[in-house]
mmCIF file of C-alpha atoms in Angstrom:
data_model
loop_
_atom_site.group_PDB
_atom_site.id
_atom_site.type_symbol
_atom_site.label_atom_id
_atom_site.label_comp_id
_atom_site.label_asym_id
_atom_site.label_seq_id
_atom_site.Cartn_x
_atom_site.Cartn_y
_atom_site.Cartn_z
ATOM 1 C CA MET A 87 -47.082 -4.663 31.483
ATOM 2 C CA ASN A 88 -47.513 -7.712 29.333
ATOM 3 C CA THR A 89 -50.412 -6.538 27.185
ATOM 4 C CA MET A 90 -49.703 -5.413 23.650
ATOM 5 C CA PRO A 91 -49.837 -1.607 23.418
ATOM 6 C CA ALA A 92 -52.839 -0.240 21.567
ATOM 7 C CA LEU A 93 -50.578 1.386 18.976
ATOM 8 C CA GLU A 94 -49.095 -1.990 18.015
ATOM 9 C CA GLN A 95 -52.538 -3.570 17.655
ATOM 10 C CA ARG A 96 -53.430 -1.437 14.635
ATOM 11 C CA HIS A 97 -52.391 -3.137 11.402
ATOM 12 C CA SER A 98 -54.366 -1.659 8.527
ATOM 13 C CA SER A 99 -55.011 1.984 9.276
ATOM 14 C CA ALA A 100 -55.147 4.713 6.667
ATOM 15 C CA LEU A 101 -52.012 6.192 8.179
ATOM 16 C CA ASN A 102 -50.090 2.951 7.689
ATOM 17 C CA GLN A 103 -51.451 2.270 4.209
ATOM 18 C CA TYR A 104 -50.811 5.695 2.776
ATOM 19 C CA ALA A 105 -47.799 7.057 4.621
ATOM 20 C CA LYS A 106 -45.652 6.320 1.573
ATOM 21 C CA GLY A 107 -48.255 8.005 -0.604
ATOM 22 C CA LEU A 108 -47.696 11.298 1.175
ATOM 23 C CA LEU A 109 -44.314 11.501 -0.498
ATOM 24 C CA LYS A 110 -45.798 11.107 -3.985
ATOM 25 C CA PRO A 111 -47.821 13.785 -5.736
ATOM 26 C CA PHE A 112 -51.548 13.256 -6.100
ATOM 27 C CA LYS A 113 -52.640 12.647 -9.680
ATOM 28 C CA GLY A 114 -55.978 14.351 -9.312
ATOM 29 C CA LYS A 115 -58.753 15.678 -7.146
ATOM 30 C CA GLY A 116 -60.301 12.215 -6.809
ATOM 31 C CA GLU A 117 -57.186 10.839 -5.112
ATOM 32 C CA ILE A 118 -57.159 13.790 -2.723
ATOM 33 C CA LEU A 119 -60.821 13.233 -1.842
ATOM 34 C CA ARG A 120 -60.276 9.509 -1.288
ATOM 35 C CA PHE A 121 -57.239 10.055 0.913
ATOM 36 C CA ARG A 122 -59.003 12.748 2.959
ATOM 37 C CA ASP A 123 -62.046 10.532 3.436
ATOM 38 C CA GLU A 124 -59.906 7.599 4.544
ATOM 39 C CA LEU A 125 -58.060 9.796 7.025
ATOM 40 C CA GLU A 126 -61.391 11.078 8.362
ATOM 41 C CA ASP A 127 -62.480 7.462 8.851
ATOM 42 C CA GLU A 128 -59.229 6.815 10.706
ATOM 43 C CA CYS A 129 -59.890 9.859 12.904
ATOM 44 C CA ARG A 130 -63.309 8.454 13.818
ATOM 45 C CA ARG A 131 -61.655 5.158 14.800
ATOM 46 C CA MET A 132 -59.059 7.017 16.869
ATOM 47 C CA TRP A 133 -61.866 8.749 18.781
ATOM 48 C CA GLN A 134 -62.763 5.373 20.288
ATOM 49 C CA GLU A 135 -59.114 4.334 20.480
ATOM 50 C CA ALA A 136 -58.452 7.323 22.774
ATOM 51 C CA ALA A 137 -61.142 6.138 25.172
ATOM 52 C CA ASP A 138 -59.845 2.572 25.010
ATOM 53 C CA PHE A 139 -56.300 3.773 25.696
ATOM 54 C CA ALA A 140 -57.379 5.696 28.794
ATOM 55 C CA ASN A 141 -59.533 2.835 30.071
ATOM 56 C CA GLN A 142 -56.711 0.344 29.572
ATOM 57 C CA TYR A 143 -54.267 2.276 31.753
ATOM 58 C CA ASN A 144 -56.454 4.007 34.332
ATOM 59 C CA ARG A 145 -56.405 0.949 36.590
ATOM 60 C CA ILE A 146 -52.621 1.436 36.812
ATOM 61 C CA VAL A 147 -52.254 5.223 36.928
ATOM 62 C CA VAL A 148 -54.932 5.599 39.607
ATOM 63 C CA GLN A 149 -52.413 4.023 42.003
ATOM 64 C CA ALA A 150 -50.404 7.257 41.664
ATOM 65 C CA ASP A 151 -53.542 9.411 42.101
ATOM 66 C CA LEU A 152 -53.590 10.107 38.368
ATOM 67 C CA TRP A 153 -56.156 9.565 35.656
ATOM 68 C CA LEU A 154 -56.007 9.500 31.857
ATOM 69 C CA LYS A 155 -58.839 11.145 29.996
ATOM 70 C CA PRO A 156 -59.520 11.794 26.334
ATOM 71 C CA HIS A 157 -59.853 15.550 26.104
ATOM 72 C CA ASN A 158 -61.167 17.624 23.234
ATOM 73 C CA ASN A 159 -60.363 21.260 23.804
ATOM 74 C CA SER A 160 -60.880 22.700 20.353
ATOM 75 C CA GLY A 161 -63.669 20.774 18.685
ATOM 76 C CA GLY A 162 -61.152 18.601 16.864
ATOM 77 C CA ARG A 163 -61.838 15.327 15.151
ATOM 78 C CA VAL A 164 -60.063 13.250 17.801
ATOM 79 C CA ARG A 165 -59.621 13.623 21.529
ATOM 80 C CA ALA A 166 -56.024 13.684 22.711
ATOM 81 C CA VAL A 167 -55.359 11.661 25.864
ATOM 82 C CA GLN A 168 -54.390 13.953 28.760
ATOM 83 C CA TRP A 169 -53.180 13.441 32.319
ATOM 84 C CA ARG A 170 -55.696 14.428 34.992
ATOM 85 C CA ASP A 171 -55.666 14.310 38.754
ATOM 86 C CA LYS A 172 -57.912 11.694 40.304
ATOM 87 C CA ALA A 173 -60.453 14.355 41.298
ATOM 88 C CA GLN A 174 -60.619 15.571 37.658
ATOM 89 C CA LYS A 175 -59.889 19.170 38.680
ATOM 90 C CA GLN A 176 -56.424 19.616 37.179
ATOM 91 C CA MET A 177 -54.912 18.593 33.873
ATOM 92 C CA GLY A 178 -51.474 18.386 32.325
ATOM 93 C CA ARG A 179 -48.194 16.562 32.179
ATOM 94 C CA ARG A 180 -47.033 18.419 35.271
ATOM 95 C CA LEU A 181 -49.206 16.005 37.256
ATOM 96 C CA LEU A 182 -47.216 13.065 35.886
ATOM 97 C CA GLU A 183 -43.938 14.850 36.582
ATOM 98 C CA ASP A 184 -44.993 15.459 40.175
ATOM 99 C CA ALA A 185 -45.891 11.768 40.595
ATOM 100 C CA LEU A 186 -42.513 10.730 39.192
ATOM 101 C CA LYS A 187 -40.762 12.968 41.760
ATOM 102 C CA SER A 188 -42.895 11.745 44.647
ATOM 103 C CA ASP A 189 -41.394 9.379 47.215
ATOM 104 C CA ALA A 190 -44.900 7.967 47.798
ATOM 105 C CA VAL A 191 -44.972 6.371 44.319
ATOM 106 C CA PRO A 192 -43.050 3.072 44.126
ATOM 107 C CA THR A 193 -40.198 2.768 41.600
ATOM 108 C CA GLY A 194 -41.951 -0.007 39.663
ATOM 109 C CA LEU A 195 -45.043 2.136 39.229
ATOM 110 C CA LYS A 196 -42.879 5.072 38.118
ATOM 111 C CA LYS A 197 -41.400 2.882 35.372
ATOM 112 C CA GLN A 198 -44.895 1.903 34.245
ATOM 113 C CA LEU A 199 -45.931 5.571 34.213
ATOM 114 C CA VAL A 200 -42.967 6.425 31.980
ATOM 115 C CA GLU A 201 -43.927 3.608 29.577
ATOM 116 C CA ILE A 202 -47.532 4.811 29.528
ATOM 117 C CA GLU A 203 -46.417 8.393 28.942
ATOM 118 C CA THR A 204 -44.293 7.305 26.001
ATOM 119 C CA GLU A 205 -47.230 5.502 24.437
ATOM 120 C CA ARG A 206 -49.576 8.419 25.203
ATOM 121 C CA ALA A 207 -47.213 10.905 23.544
ATOM 122 C CA ILE A 208 -46.918 8.717 20.445
ATOM 123 C CA PHE A 209 -50.685 8.247 20.262
ATOM 124 C CA ASN A 210 -51.279 11.997 20.559
ATOM 125 C CA ALA A 211 -48.688 12.631 17.818
ATOM 126 C CA LYS A 212 -50.558 10.174 15.584
ATOM 127 C CA ILE A 213 -53.765 12.101 16.258
ATOM 128 C CA ALA A 214 -52.086 15.401 15.464
ATOM 129 C CA ALA A 215 -50.606 14.090 12.206
ATOM 130 C CA ALA A 216 -53.916 12.708 10.978
ATOM 131 C CA THR A 217 -56.011 15.731 11.901
ATOM 132 C CA ARG A 218 -53.515 18.222 10.466
ATOM 133 C CA GLN A 219 -53.387 16.272 7.214
ATOM 134 C CA VAL A 220 -57.190 16.184 6.963
ATOM 135 C CA ASP A 221 -57.301 19.944 7.556
ATOM 136 C CA ARG A 222 -54.651 20.588 4.904
ATOM 137 C CA LEU A 223 -56.384 18.360 2.363
ATOM 138 C CA SER A 224 -59.721 20.048 3.065
ATOM 139 C CA ARG A 225 -58.140 23.470 2.502
ATOM 140 C CA LEU A 226 -56.563 22.214 -0.723
ATOM 141 C CA LEU A 227 -59.916 20.921 -1.951
ATOM 142 C CA ASN A 228 -61.536 24.281 -1.156
ATOM 143 C CA ASP A 229 -58.752 26.047 -3.067
ATOM 144 C CA LEU A 230 -59.239 23.726 -6.048
ATOM 145 C CA GLU A 231 -62.988 24.370 -6.063
ATOM 146 C CA GLU A 232 -62.362 28.113 -5.937
ATOM 147 C CA ILE A 233 -59.912 27.860 -8.819
ATOM 148 C CA GLU A 234 -62.390 25.794 -10.836
ATOM 149 C CA THR A 235 -65.002 28.553 -10.506
ATOM 150 C CA LEU A 236 -62.497 31.057 -11.901
ATOM 151 C CA SER A 237 -61.581 29.052 -14.985
ATOM 152 C CA PRO A 238 -63.395 29.942 -18.235
#
């Protein structure tokens, strides 16, 4: 695979720009709002990135009777990319594991599948980190608003 992975193509995302900032305390509610909003923007970009990721690799994984599909199972901000069977009836990493054990799948294709799985797992971790942080910041902002209503 000689194309640059989608994860390496991203240069100026909110996650890259503010990862260091997560280790520093926020100076005020305005900084929290700004950071949350930027992460929400990043989540909206990742929604499309998930579809692009699946589309980029489906021409390869279909050779092993697999499919990649962005899947949103809980109404989240971003769809994680999941393994599916070609008929779209089953889902899960077990399908990949079965393909990797199969004698019908050539060794070269198995290596590509492992590379794709590595990138998929990293992409899904990026999604999880961003969405969890947005949720935490939103809860913090709600707590701050509640506290403000209690102050004299």
